[in-house]
Amino acid sequence: MRDAAAPAILRTKRPPDEILAIAALAALLVAAPLAIYPFLLAQALCMALFACAFNLLVGYGGLLSFGHALFFGWASYFAAHMAKGFGWPPELAIAAATLCAGALGLVAGALSIRRQGIYFSMITLALAQLGYFVALQVPFTHGEDGIQGVPRGKLFGLINLGDDFTLYYVVLAIFLFGLFGVYRIVHSPFGAVLKAIRENEPRAISLGYRTERYKLAAFVLSATLAGLAGATKAIVAQSATLTDAHWTMSGEVILMTLVGGMGTITGPVLGAFVIVAMQTYFSAMGQWVTVIQGAIFVLCVLAFRRGVVGEIAARFKISL
Amino acid sequence: MTVYALETEGLTKEFAGFSAVSDVALRVKRHTIHALIGPNGAGKTTCFNLLTKFLEPTRGTIRYEGHDITGARAADIARLGLVRSFQISAVFPKFTALENVRVALQRGRGASFDFWRSDRLLRHYDERARALLDDVGLDGWAERSAGEMPYGRKRALEIATTLALDPQMLLLDEPMAGMGHEDIDRIAALIKRVAAGRTVLMVEHNLNVVASLCDVITVLTRGRILAEGDYAAVSSNPAVQEAYLGAQIAGDGHG
């Protein structure tokens, strides 16, 4: 039953709007290399996955992390070092680096989750800054230079990732895995409790839920997926640099999520593509890109609170 | 076994500079409806927060069914069967009414950390959730989002959600606050009905409701117990009349 009063996202008999949106997005992305340079697309997909991971935490858990670059950047370093320093194949490097990011998420989450609101955000920021300065100091990250010349290698010893088209479709597969992962988490028994905590934490506690454990689990899942994005990015860009661990990266992922639509499944993907496209196609404008980004951010906050996809979803009372 | 479901001894909560609750010895008999009344700022809600461990007491002990729960955590108190409601209606606003109740029923699974499963498996709670909604007069509201329900309905939904846990004891913080007459009558009847076989402790300002509904009344002023007894005894107590009415007049009738 379509009840106008009920927000589409939480209707009991959920129509497969979100699945349709994911399928449409997948079809679009499969065809995209016909029109756009696949290397650029692969990089954009890494950012999109990062935004989806971030959105899992803020959009469904109500936890605004200001330090997600910690997981993205460090997974990037780990994957780059494993692929270059240890000579591991790409799938192993990505998988191991992703797990490392999850472990990092467990530590950072355990330290930050006990605090609420702005205090939580500030602790995540502080931990990310700590991670940034560690990255600047330890030898294997090569400080300002970063890890360069990371070999892409052969996936499972068979598929040569040196070819940009091949690389793109492998990245697309990883991305879709991550995107569907977010969808699954959001629409799981765990997701139901997580959303309840976002809606009203004291009430969830009074129903007997140990909310801090659920928030920690969401934090770890989000950090792991952010790590998957960062690790994949290291293989795509063949480098890991301080930029990926810098606080501006944490800021960028917030921007992407807000522009696309917080708490929508596909919104952050669109947001990431908008921001990456701006950075790429407006790069001739130099520093003005940042100014335009700032203006878009202000516009979004003032006019499209729900983000582009969020506004569309609200307008048509569907869930995207 | 003791006749009291809930007992406190020397329960005290001090905030910087003042005591919100001082040396309260509250005894709630099992299977009674017990009211906690008093003027604004008397410490009723603080008391509730202490009993459910949403606040940490400065001193004193809390015993529930003979067990010392002073050191327990809020979520664990709920697991023991002592479930509270809130003064500001506690629903999950973006959830439908059905989903609100289902989140409580889901507690029956134990912990829900299975993020890899579909939430379709929660649908087997739907039938029970609908029955609970029907029970509080919310039939036909199941698919409505809780945030958009009228106030009285929200409170009813809150009670349905609480009952989904099948608690032995309910702590209701001003269940009728801000309600019109019809809603008050309906919720009062509902409380009376669900109190069968349960213990209820409620904070309530509406004295008519308290008079008709509650077996025992404890009057709190300035964080201390002033009087206790049934309505007739308490209402004829001159100290209560003075404190209660005096504060009500001083508080410009908001009491």
XYZ file of C-alpha atoms in Angstrom, chain A residues 1 3-7 9-14 181 183-193 195-214 217 221, chain B residues 54 73-76 78-79 83-84 86 90-96 98-99 102-104 106-107 109 111-119 121-123 126 143-145 148 158 161-162 165:
92
model
C 0.000 0.000 0.000
C 0.694 5.567 2.020
C 1.472 9.175 1.295
C 2.188 9.892 4.936
C 4.878 7.284 5.301
C 8.340 8.114 4.048
C 12.435 4.661 2.720
C 10.796 2.989 5.667
C 7.573 1.644 4.242
C 7.001 -1.879 5.397
C 6.376 -3.337 1.985
C 9.411 -1.755 0.460
C 26.981 -4.123 0.736
C 22.223 -1.596 0.782
C 22.322 -4.974 2.517
C 23.551 -3.492 5.802
C 20.920 -0.750 5.757
C 18.136 -3.266 5.101
C 19.192 -5.913 7.579
C 18.079 -6.651 11.150
C 21.225 -4.794 12.206
C 20.250 -1.862 9.986
C 16.832 -1.696 11.645
C 18.443 -1.228 15.061
C 18.283 3.402 12.172
C 16.334 3.209 15.413
C 19.390 4.518 17.254
C 19.731 7.324 14.731
C 16.061 8.183 15.230
C 16.045 8.135 19.024
C 18.974 6.760 20.939
C 17.562 7.047 24.495
C 14.492 5.147 23.393
C 16.616 2.421 21.802
C 18.511 2.112 25.098
C 15.263 1.928 27.032
C 14.225 -0.970 24.802
C 17.313 -2.794 25.988
C 19.699 -2.193 23.093
C 23.334 -1.624 24.017
C 23.547 1.163 21.504
C 27.290 1.792 21.743
C 27.959 -1.691 20.370
C 25.744 -1.112 17.371
C 29.812 -2.090 14.538
C 31.780 -1.490 8.714
C 19.893 7.136 32.589
C 23.548 -0.043 32.803
C 20.431 1.453 31.258
C 20.096 -1.153 28.514
C 20.486 -3.960 31.052
C 15.405 -2.814 30.305
C 16.501 -6.413 29.820
C 11.010 -0.491 30.920
C 10.484 3.246 30.929
C 9.806 9.388 28.341
C 9.679 8.558 22.525
C 8.933 7.175 19.118
C 11.202 6.549 16.159
C 9.724 9.345 14.037
C 10.725 8.175 10.551
C 9.611 4.615 11.210
C 6.052 3.522 10.632
C 4.472 -1.025 12.817
C 8.234 -0.625 12.574
C 8.830 -4.267 15.563
C 12.113 -2.778 16.759
C 11.016 -3.653 20.283
C 13.187 -7.617 17.548
C 14.804 -7.559 20.982
C 16.032 -12.269 18.911
C 21.361 -8.990 19.715
C 20.846 -8.069 16.061
C 24.306 -7.759 14.585
C 23.501 -9.749 11.450
C 24.112 -7.079 8.845
C 24.406 -9.589 6.014
C 20.801 -10.822 6.260
C 17.722 -9.279 4.733
C 15.340 -7.498 7.050
C 13.073 -11.997 8.287
C 11.732 -9.367 10.664
C 8.361 -9.678 8.949
C 4.457 -8.141 11.879
C 1.631 2.031 8.031
C 1.669 5.657 9.149
C 4.962 7.228 9.991
C 3.304 12.445 11.701
C 4.881 4.372 22.853
C 6.214 -0.419 21.896
C 6.895 -0.734 25.596
C 8.929 -6.148 25.516
